[in-house]
Amino acid sequence: LEEEDLPRMVRMVVREFGPYNPQNRPVFKFSMDAVSSDSFEESAMKFANEASFLFENYILAWVVYLGLYQRIFRRRDGEDIENDARPDHNVLCIASPDDDNKVLGMAEISLQPSFKISPPFVLPLFVKKLLTKLVVFNPTARIGLNPYVANVLIDESYRGLGYGKILMNAVEGHAQSNMGFKRLTL
């Protein structure tokens, strides 16, 4: 994943996971015709709903952009492995060699506490390790960090061609060879 791929990937993620889906929902356009046919309250609610969808999509796009950019930056500028800042959250991409390395899909793999109460944002590794020590519901339980796969996504026009299987095989290989785990959770 490179910086020039970010706008396309962010659009793909927002289209797939965001609240706004233009194929299934008409966009509200404010006009005097709408005001005359609807009550003021109905028009205000339509406008508020549209503003809410746009705001949610903007926030999601911003978070995805920053997260993906952080991964690019960390890969490009290296990691501080001596201080345990190794990449515990990775984004794997699949690209087409025929289409100028166009990114066709992505999947995220990260180390998460095994009690499956992971937040919807990336935590630093030291915070995850701290959580595994603090949040113990059963004192005899072994709680540690395990690889967790999330946000598996293939571009709509490339679905059904086996790219998802290739991507998941790469994720499994990454978990085993780079993280030292034989099992992962989806």
PDB file of N, CA, C and O in Angstrom, residues 5-34:
ATOM      1  N   ASP A   5      -2.359   5.135  -3.182  1.00  0.00           N
ATOM      2  CA  ASP A   5      -3.487   4.197  -3.088  1.00  0.00           C
ATOM      3  C   ASP A   5      -4.525   4.627  -2.050  1.00  0.00           C
ATOM      4  O   ASP A   5      -5.638   4.104  -2.033  1.00  0.00           O
ATOM      5  N   LEU A   6      -4.158   5.544  -1.164  1.00  0.00           N
ATOM      6  CA  LEU A   6      -5.030   5.884  -0.037  1.00  0.00           C
ATOM      7  C   LEU A   6      -6.423   6.381  -0.441  1.00  0.00           C
ATOM      8  O   LEU A   6      -7.413   5.884   0.100  1.00  0.00           O
ATOM      9  N   PRO A   7      -6.555   7.346  -1.356  1.00  0.00           N
ATOM     10  CA  PRO A   7      -7.911   7.815  -1.671  1.00  0.00           C
ATOM     11  C   PRO A   7      -8.837   6.694  -2.152  1.00  0.00           C
ATOM     12  O   PRO A   7      -9.984   6.594  -1.709  1.00  0.00           O
ATOM     13  N   ARG A   8      -8.331   5.829  -3.013  1.00  0.00           N
ATOM     14  CA  ARG A   8      -9.159   4.726  -3.524  1.00  0.00           C
ATOM     15  C   ARG A   8      -9.517   3.747  -2.414  1.00  0.00           C
ATOM     16  O   ARG A   8     -10.643   3.288  -2.300  1.00  0.00           O
ATOM     17  N   MET A   9      -8.537   3.406  -1.565  1.00  0.00           N
ATOM     18  CA  MET A   9      -8.800   2.456  -0.483  1.00  0.00           C
ATOM     19  C   MET A   9      -9.784   3.033   0.532  1.00  0.00           C
ATOM     20  O   MET A   9     -10.667   2.332   1.015  1.00  0.00           O
ATOM     21  N   VAL A  10      -9.643   4.315   0.845  1.00  0.00           N
ATOM     22  CA  VAL A  10     -10.566   4.951   1.798  1.00  0.00           C
ATOM     23  C   VAL A  10     -11.978   4.933   1.234  1.00  0.00           C
ATOM     24  O   VAL A  10     -12.932   4.586   1.940  1.00  0.00           O
ATOM     25  N   ARG A  11     -12.135   5.276  -0.046  1.00  0.00           N
ATOM     26  CA  ARG A  11     -13.473   5.218  -0.667  1.00  0.00           C
ATOM     27  C   ARG A  11     -14.041   3.800  -0.618  1.00  0.00           C
ATOM     28  O   ARG A  11     -15.220   3.603  -0.330  1.00  0.00           O
ATOM     29  N   MET A  12     -13.192   2.795  -0.898  1.00  0.00           N
ATOM     30  CA  MET A  12     -13.658   1.413  -0.892  1.00  0.00           C
ATOM     31  C   MET A  12     -14.117   1.008   0.514  1.00  0.00           C
ATOM     32  O   MET A  12     -15.164   0.380   0.669  1.00  0.00           O
ATOM     33  N   VAL A  13     -13.358   1.378   1.539  1.00  0.00           N
ATOM     34  CA  VAL A  13     -13.720   1.023   2.916  1.00  0.00           C
ATOM     35  C   VAL A  13     -15.008   1.733   3.331  1.00  0.00           C
ATOM     36  O   VAL A  13     -15.910   1.119   3.905  1.00  0.00           O
ATOM     37  N   VAL A  14     -15.125   3.024   3.035  1.00  0.00           N
ATOM     38  CA  VAL A  14     -16.327   3.774   3.422  1.00  0.00           C
ATOM     39  C   VAL A  14     -17.547   3.223   2.692  1.00  0.00           C
ATOM     40  O   VAL A  14     -18.609   3.053   3.279  1.00  0.00           O
ATOM     41  N   ARG A  15     -17.382   2.896   1.410  1.00  0.00           N
ATOM     42  CA  ARG A  15     -18.493   2.332   0.642  1.00  0.00           C
ATOM     43  C   ARG A  15     -18.951   0.994   1.228  1.00  0.00           C
ATOM     44  O   ARG A  15     -20.137   0.709   1.299  1.00  0.00           O
ATOM     45  N   GLU A  16     -18.000   0.186   1.681  1.00  0.00           N
ATOM     46  CA  GLU A  16     -18.331  -1.149   2.181  1.00  0.00           C
ATOM     47  C   GLU A  16     -18.802  -1.146   3.626  1.00  0.00           C
ATOM     48  O   GLU A  16     -19.760  -1.815   3.978  1.00  0.00           O
ATOM     49  N   PHE A  17     -18.115  -0.392   4.490  1.00  0.00           N
ATOM     50  CA  PHE A  17     -18.376  -0.467   5.917  1.00  0.00           C
ATOM     51  C   PHE A  17     -19.085   0.753   6.490  1.00  0.00           C
ATOM     52  O   PHE A  17     -19.508   0.728   7.640  1.00  0.00           O
ATOM     53  N   GLY A  18     -19.169   1.825   5.730  1.00  0.00           N
ATOM     54  CA  GLY A  18     -19.781   3.044   6.247  1.00  0.00           C
ATOM     55  C   GLY A  18     -21.301   3.002   6.205  1.00  0.00           C
ATOM     56  O   GLY A  18     -21.902   2.115   5.600  1.00  0.00           O
ATOM     57  N   PRO A  19     -21.939   3.976   6.841  1.00  0.00           N
ATOM     58  CA  PRO A  19     -23.400   3.999   6.876  1.00  0.00           C
ATOM     59  C   PRO A  19     -24.039   4.474   5.573  1.00  0.00           C
ATOM     60  O   PRO A  19     -25.216   4.280   5.347  1.00  0.00           O
ATOM     61  N   TYR A  20     -23.250   5.093   4.712  1.00  0.00           N
ATOM     62  CA  TYR A  20     -23.794   5.700   3.494  1.00  0.00           C
ATOM     63  C   TYR A  20     -23.591   4.776   2.308  1.00  0.00           C
ATOM     64  O   TYR A  20     -22.480   4.431   1.954  1.00  0.00           O
ATOM     65  N   ASN A  21     -24.674   4.342   1.699  1.00  0.00           N
ATOM     66  CA  ASN A  21     -24.606   3.465   0.539  1.00  0.00           C
ATOM     67  C   ASN A  21     -25.438   4.094  -0.571  1.00  0.00           C
ATOM     68  O   ASN A  21     -26.649   3.949  -0.601  1.00  0.00           O
ATOM     69  N   PRO A  22     -24.807   4.789  -1.514  1.00  0.00           N
ATOM     70  CA  PRO A  22     -25.567   5.519  -2.527  1.00  0.00           C
ATOM     71  C   PRO A  22     -26.412   4.637  -3.435  1.00  0.00           C
ATOM     72  O   PRO A  22     -27.381   5.111  -4.002  1.00  0.00           O
ATOM     73  N   GLN A  23     -26.091   3.345  -3.567  1.00  0.00           N
ATOM     74  CA  GLN A  23     -26.906   2.498  -4.433  1.00  0.00           C
ATOM     75  C   GLN A  23     -28.268   2.195  -3.802  1.00  0.00           C
ATOM     76  O   GLN A  23     -29.235   1.951  -4.506  1.00  0.00           O
ATOM     77  N   ASN A  24     -28.343   2.179  -2.488  1.00  0.00           N
ATOM     78  CA  ASN A  24     -29.572   1.775  -1.817  1.00  0.00           C
ATOM     79  C   ASN A  24     -30.373   2.918  -1.222  1.00  0.00           C
ATOM     80  O   ASN A  24     -31.478   2.720  -0.770  1.00  0.00           O
ATOM     81  N   ARG A  25     -29.817   4.109  -1.188  1.00  0.00           N
ATOM     82  CA  ARG A  25     -30.503   5.198  -0.511  1.00  0.00           C
ATOM     83  C   ARG A  25     -30.402   6.468  -1.346  1.00  0.00           C
ATOM     84  O   ARG A  25     -29.308   6.885  -1.691  1.00  0.00           O
ATOM     85  N   PRO A  26     -31.537   7.074  -1.658  1.00  0.00           N
ATOM     86  CA  PRO A  26     -31.468   8.328  -2.419  1.00  0.00           C
ATOM     87  C   PRO A  26     -30.888   9.451  -1.564  1.00  0.00           C
ATOM     88  O   PRO A  26     -31.066   9.494  -0.362  1.00  0.00           O
ATOM     89  N   VAL A  27     -30.150  10.335  -2.220  1.00  0.00           N
ATOM     90  CA  VAL A  27     -29.561  11.470  -1.529  1.00  0.00           C
ATOM     91  C   VAL A  27     -30.608  12.562  -1.402  1.00  0.00           C
ATOM     92  O   VAL A  27     -31.294  12.905  -2.366  1.00  0.00           O
ATOM     93  N   PHE A  28     -30.755  13.119  -0.219  1.00  0.00           N
ATOM     94  CA  PHE A  28     -31.700  14.202   0.006  1.00  0.00           C
ATOM     95  C   PHE A  28     -31.116  15.495  -0.524  1.00  0.00           C
ATOM     96  O   PHE A  28     -30.005  15.860  -0.194  1.00  0.00           O
ATOM     97  N   LYS A  29     -31.839  16.154  -1.396  1.00  0.00           N
ATOM     98  CA  LYS A  29     -31.430  17.452  -1.912  1.00  0.00           C
ATOM     99  C   LYS A  29     -32.473  18.478  -1.455  1.00  0.00           C
ATOM    100  O   LYS A  29     -33.662  18.321  -1.695  1.00  0.00           O
ATOM    101  N   PHE A  30     -31.991  19.484  -0.765  1.00  0.00           N
ATOM    102  CA  PHE A  30     -32.905  20.500  -0.256  1.00  0.00           C
ATOM    103  C   PHE A  30     -33.404  21.362  -1.410  1.00  0.00           C
ATOM    104  O   PHE A  30     -32.632  21.834  -2.219  1.00  0.00           O
ATOM    105  N   SER A  31     -34.715  21.501  -1.501  1.00  0.00           N
ATOM    106  CA  SER A  31     -35.304  22.369  -2.518  1.00  0.00           C
ATOM    107  C   SER A  31     -36.616  22.915  -1.972  1.00  0.00           C
ATOM    108  O   SER A  31     -37.184  22.387  -1.024  1.00  0.00           O
ATOM    109  N   MET A  32     -37.089  23.949  -2.587  1.00  0.00           N
ATOM    110  CA  MET A  32     -38.365  24.542  -2.166  1.00  0.00           C
ATOM    111  C   MET A  32     -39.513  23.581  -2.427  1.00  0.00           C
ATOM    112  O   MET A  32     -40.504  23.586  -1.714  1.00  0.00           O
ATOM    113  N   ASP A  33     -39.389  22.708  -3.458  1.00  0.00           N
ATOM    114  CA  ASP A  33     -40.429  21.711  -3.714  1.00  0.00           C
ATOM    115  C   ASP A  33     -40.574  20.764  -2.527  1.00  0.00           C
ATOM    116  O   ASP A  33     -41.670  20.387  -2.140  1.00  0.00           O
ATOM    117  N   ALA A  34     -39.440  20.382  -1.940  1.00  0.00           N
ATOM    118  CA  ALA A  34     -39.478  19.486  -0.780  1.00  0.00           C
ATOM    119  C   ALA A  34     -40.148  20.166   0.394  1.00  0.00           C
ATOM    120  O   ALA A  34     -40.912  19.550   1.142  1.00  0.00           O
TER     121      ALA A  34
END
